[in-house]
Coordinates of C-alpha atoms (C1' of nucleotides) in Angstrom, one line a residue:
Chain I
M1 CA -116.6 -35.9 104.5
K2 CA -117.9 -33.4 101.8
I3 CA -117.1 -29.8 102.8
A4 CA -118.3 -26.9 100.5
T5 CA -118.4 -23.2 100.3
W6 CA -120.9 -20.9 98.4
N7 CA -121.1 -17.4 97.9
V8 CA -125.1 -17.3 97.0
N9 CA -125.5 -13.5 96.7
S10 CA -128.5 -13.4 98.7
L11 CA -129.8 -16.7 100.2
R12 CA -133.6 -15.8 100.0
S13 CA -133.2 -15.0 96.2
R14 CA -131.2 -18.4 96.0
E15 CA -133.3 -20.6 98.2
E16 CA -134.5 -23.1 95.1
R17 CA -131.0 -23.3 93.6
L18 CA -129.5 -23.8 97.0
C19 CA -131.8 -26.7 98.1
N20 CA -131.3 -28.5 94.7
W21 CA -127.7 -28.3 95.1
L22 CA -127.6 -29.8 98.6
V23 CA -130.0 -32.8 97.3
Q24 CA -127.7 -33.4 94.3
H25 CA -124.3 -33.3 95.9
T26 CA -125.0 -33.9 99.4
P27 CA -122.3 -32.2 101.1
D28 CA -121.7 -32.8 105.0
V29 CA -121.0 -29.3 105.4
L30 CA -121.8 -26.2 103.4
C31 CA -120.5 -22.6 104.1
L32 CA -122.7 -20.1 102.5
Q33 CA -121.4 -16.0 102.3
E34 CA -123.4 -13.0 101.4
L35 CA -126.8 -14.1 102.8
K36 CA -127.8 -10.6 102.7
A37 CA -130.4 -11.4 105.5
T38 CA -130.8 -12.0 109.2
E39 CA -131.1 -15.5 110.8
D40 CA -135.1 -14.7 111.2
Q41 CA -135.4 -14.3 107.4
L42 CA -133.8 -17.7 106.3
P43 CA -135.7 -20.7 105.3
L44 CA -134.3 -22.9 108.0
D45 CA -137.3 -25.3 108.5
R46 CA -136.8 -26.3 105.0
L47 CA -133.2 -26.6 105.2
A48 CA -133.9 -28.9 108.3
S49 CA -136.2 -31.0 106.4
L50 CA -133.3 -31.5 103.8
G51 CA -131.1 -32.7 106.8
Y52 CA -129.2 -29.5 107.7
R53 CA -128.7 -27.7 110.8
A54 CA -127.4 -24.0 110.6
V55 CA -125.2 -21.7 112.7
V56 CA -125.9 -18.1 111.2
N57 CA -123.9 -14.9 111.7
G58 CA -126.7 -12.7 109.8
Q59 CA -126.7 -9.2 108.7
K60 CA -129.8 -7.1 107.2
T61 CA -129.2 -6.3 103.4
Y62 CA -125.3 -7.0 103.5
N63 CA -122.7 -9.6 103.9
G64 CA -124.0 -12.4 106.5
V65 CA -122.7 -15.9 106.9
A66 CA -123.7 -19.4 107.6
I67 CA -122.7 -23.0 108.0
L68 CA -125.0 -25.9 107.2
S69 CA -124.2 -29.3 108.5
R70 CA -125.7 -32.6 108.8
A71 CA -123.8 -33.3 112.2
Q72 CA -124.5 -31.4 115.0
P73 CA -122.3 -28.1 115.3
V74 CA -120.4 -27.4 118.6
E75 CA -118.0 -24.5 119.7
V76 CA -119.8 -22.0 117.6
R77 CA -118.0 -18.6 117.3
V78 CA -119.6 -15.7 115.7
G79 CA -117.3 -12.6 114.4
L80 CA -113.7 -11.7 114.8
D81 CA -114.1 -11.1 118.4
D82 CA -111.3 -8.8 118.7
G83 CA -112.9 -5.8 120.6
V84 CA -113.0 -3.8 117.2
D85 CA -116.3 -2.0 116.6
D86 CA -117.3 -3.7 113.3
P87 CA -120.8 -4.4 112.5
Q88 CA -120.2 -6.4 109.5
A89 CA -121.2 -10.0 109.8
R90 CA -118.1 -11.9 107.9
L91 CA -117.4 -14.9 110.2
V92 CA -118.8 -17.7 111.9
S93 CA -117.0 -21.0 112.9
A94 CA -118.0 -24.0 114.3
Q95 CA -116.8 -27.5 114.9
V96 CA -118.5 -30.3 113.0
A97 CA -117.9 -34.1 113.2
G98 CA -114.3 -33.2 114.9
V99 CA -113.2 -30.8 112.2
T100 CA -113.1 -26.9 112.7
V101 CA -114.9 -25.2 109.9
V102 CA -114.1 -21.5 109.7
C103 CA -116.4 -19.6 107.3
V104 CA -115.4 -16.5 106.0
Y105 CA -116.7 -13.7 103.7
V106 CA -113.5 -11.2 103.3
P107 CA -114.6 -7.7 102.5
N108 CA -114.2 -7.0 98.6
G109 CA -112.1 -3.8 98.9
Q110 CA -113.4 -1.9 96.1
A111 CA -110.2 -0.5 94.7
P112 CA -106.7 -0.1 96.1
G113 CA -106.3 3.2 97.9
T114 CA -109.9 3.4 98.8
D115 CA -111.3 3.3 102.4
K116 CA -113.0 -0.1 101.6
W117 CA -109.4 -1.1 100.4
A118 CA -107.9 -0.2 103.8
Y119 CA -110.8 -2.2 105.7
K120 CA -109.9 -5.0 103.6
L121 CA -106.3 -5.3 104.2
A122 CA -107.0 -4.8 108.1
W123 CA -109.7 -7.5 108.3
L124 CA -107.0 -10.0 106.6
Q125 CA -104.7 -9.3 109.3
R126 CA -107.4 -9.5 112.0
L127 CA -108.3 -12.9 110.5
L128 CA -104.9 -14.0 110.9
D129 CA -104.6 -13.0 114.7
W130 CA -108.0 -14.6 115.2
L131 CA -106.5 -17.7 113.8
D132 CA -103.3 -17.6 116.0
R133 CA -105.7 -16.7 119.0
H134 CA -108.0 -19.8 118.7
H135 CA -106.5 -22.5 116.6
R136 CA -103.4 -24.5 115.9
P137 CA -102.5 -25.7 112.6
D138 CA -102.0 -29.5 113.9
Q139 CA -105.8 -29.4 114.4
P140 CA -108.3 -30.5 111.8
L141 CA -109.5 -27.3 110.3
V142 CA -111.0 -25.7 107.2
L143 CA -110.9 -22.2 106.3
C144 CA -113.0 -21.6 103.5
G145 CA -115.4 -18.9 101.8
D146 CA -115.0 -16.0 99.4
L147 CA -111.7 -14.7 100.1
N148 CA -112.1 -12.0 97.3
V149 CA -108.3 -12.7 96.6
A150 CA -106.9 -14.4 93.4
P151 CA -103.7 -15.2 94.7
F152 CA -101.8 -16.1 91.4
D153 CA -102.0 -15.7 87.8
I154 CA -103.1 -19.2 87.2
D155 CA -106.3 -18.2 89.3
M156 CA -107.0 -15.3 86.6
A157 CA -108.6 -16.1 83.1
R158 CA -107.0 -12.5 82.3
P159 CA -104.1 -11.8 84.8
A160 CA -103.3 -8.3 83.0
E161 CA -106.9 -7.2 83.3
W162 CA -107.1 -8.0 87.0
R163 CA -103.6 -7.2 88.2
G164 CA -103.7 -4.4 90.6
T165 CA -107.3 -4.4 91.0
A166 CA -108.7 -5.3 94.6
M167 CA -108.8 -8.9 93.9
H168 CA -105.0 -9.3 93.0
T169 CA -102.2 -7.3 94.4
P170 CA -98.7 -8.2 95.8
E171 CA -99.9 -7.8 99.6
L172 CA -102.9 -10.2 98.8
T173 CA -100.5 -12.7 97.4
A174 CA -98.4 -12.2 100.4
W175 CA -101.5 -12.6 102.6
F176 CA -102.4 -15.8 100.9
Q177 CA -98.9 -17.3 101.6
A178 CA -99.2 -16.3 105.1
L179 CA -102.0 -18.4 105.6
H180 CA -99.8 -21.1 103.8
A181 CA -97.2 -20.3 106.2
W182 CA -99.5 -20.7 109.3
G183 CA -100.4 -24.2 107.9
L184 CA -103.4 -24.0 105.4
H185 CA -103.1 -25.8 102.7
D186 CA -104.6 -25.1 99.3
V187 CA -106.3 -28.5 98.7
V188 CA -108.2 -27.4 95.7
R189 CA -105.1 -26.5 93.5
Q190 CA -103.2 -29.7 94.9
L191 CA -106.0 -31.8 93.5
R192 CA -106.7 -29.5 90.4
P193 CA -103.8 -27.9 88.9
E194 CA -104.9 -27.5 85.8
V195 CA -105.4 -24.0 84.0
G196 CA -109.1 -22.6 83.9
L197 CA -110.5 -23.5 87.3
Y198 CA -112.7 -20.3 88.3
S199 CA -115.3 -19.9 91.0
W200 CA -116.6 -16.2 89.9
W201 CA -117.4 -14.1 87.0
D202 CA -118.8 -10.7 87.2
Y203 CA -122.4 -10.3 86.4
R204 CA -121.4 -7.1 84.3
M205 CA -119.5 -7.0 80.9
L206 CA -120.7 -10.6 79.9
G207 CA -118.1 -11.9 82.3
F208 CA -119.2 -15.4 82.2
Q209 CA -120.1 -15.4 78.4
K210 CA -116.5 -14.4 78.2
N211 CA -115.2 -16.5 80.5
N212 CA -113.3 -13.6 82.3
G213 CA -113.3 -15.9 85.4
L214 CA -111.5 -15.6 88.8
R215 CA -110.7 -18.1 91.6
I216 CA -111.6 -16.2 94.6
D217 CA -113.6 -18.9 96.7
H218 CA -111.3 -20.9 98.4
L219 CA -111.2 -24.2 100.8
L220 CA -108.0 -24.6 102.5
A221 CA -107.1 -27.4 104.9
T222 CA -104.4 -27.9 107.9
A223 CA -102.0 -30.9 107.2
P224 CA -104.2 -33.4 109.3
L225 CA -107.0 -32.9 107.0
A226 CA -105.1 -31.9 104.0
Q227 CA -103.4 -35.3 103.5
L228 CA -106.9 -36.7 103.3
A229 CA -108.3 -34.8 100.5
R230 CA -109.1 -36.8 97.8
A231 CA -111.5 -34.7 95.0
A232 CA -112.2 -31.1 94.5
L233 CA -115.1 -29.6 92.5
L234 CA -115.7 -26.1 91.0
D235 CA -119.3 -26.4 90.1
R236 CA -119.3 -24.2 87.0
D237 CA -122.5 -25.5 85.9
E238 CA -124.2 -23.8 88.8
R239 CA -123.5 -20.4 86.8
R240 CA -125.6 -21.4 84.2
G241 CA -129.4 -20.8 83.7
D242 CA -131.9 -18.4 85.5
K243 CA -130.8 -16.1 88.3
P244 CA -127.3 -17.8 89.1
S245 CA -125.3 -16.4 92.0
D246 CA -121.9 -14.8 90.6
H247 CA -120.1 -17.3 92.4
V248 CA -120.2 -21.1 91.9
P249 CA -119.8 -24.0 94.7
V250 CA -116.4 -25.2 95.5
M251 CA -116.3 -28.7 97.4
V252 CA -113.5 -31.1 98.7
E253 CA -114.1 -34.9 99.6
F254 CA -111.9 -35.6 102.5
D255 CA -111.3 -39.4 103.8
W256 CA -112.6 -38.5 107.0
T257 CA -115.6 -40.0 108.9
Chain P
dA1 C1' -111.9 6.5 81.9
dT2 C1' -116.4 4.5 81.9
dG3 C1' -119.8 0.6 81.8
dG4 C1' -122.0 -3.1 82.1
dT5 C1' -125.7 -6.5 86.0
dT6 C1' -127.7 -8.0 89.9
dG7 C1' -129.9 -7.7 94.9
dC8 C1' -131.9 -5.0 98.7
dT9 C1' -134.7 -1.5 99.2
dT10 C1' -136.9 1.7 97.0
dA11 C1' -132.4 5.9 95.0
dG12 C1' -128.4 4.6 96.0
dC13 C1' -125.1 1.3 97.8
dA14 C1' -122.5 -2.8 97.4
dA15 C1' -120.4 -6.0 94.4

DNA sequence: ATGGTTGCTTAGCAA
């Protein structure tokens, strides 16, 4: 079973790249973030023709997440479902082929000290609460998406430049470690311990040309699945060519049928 | 400190 995640930065502007990637890499599940669209704006018929069903938590202009899957998704959940008045579409989950897949788009946070930063930190805690409320670490579960967190120095090409930004602070590292304490294993890092693995490069300041990358897109798995993780891909090639997303797909193959 | 680029929407916001 191949599970992938990709922040496409507008699905409509990435339709060709998305379809090409699905055909080339044939994931069983693909979690998408930053759709920047409502469900009715998405090319669901074309995705169906490629063999993919979709569960969508869409939003006009901003945010928006979806799970594409070859198998029928069941037990669908939309949003954090905690009573907070929050219009931002940042979570969708479903069970696919016996695996619970949680697709999230964590708030960017702009900069520490801002209102958006406070929203990010609150959202991270709300996600931990959501996990506690709905799931257990002994279930086969994958949490993946754009976490907007580069947890450790190895996840940043230029750590000194990013330390103290909204992508890397002590509280964000502590949150990532809290996910691990809950039972979510960073299977990508387990499989790929080398330096130089990044999933995002800023469009600005020649971020990609200078390889000023961060690993902020993650795929975490509970123990029953983590022990079955066999290979991980961060598809850097997807950042090349015309009109790439600023993020690239991250995919993990599990020995799970 | 500021700027740089992209997408949505159409001047400004978000990333």
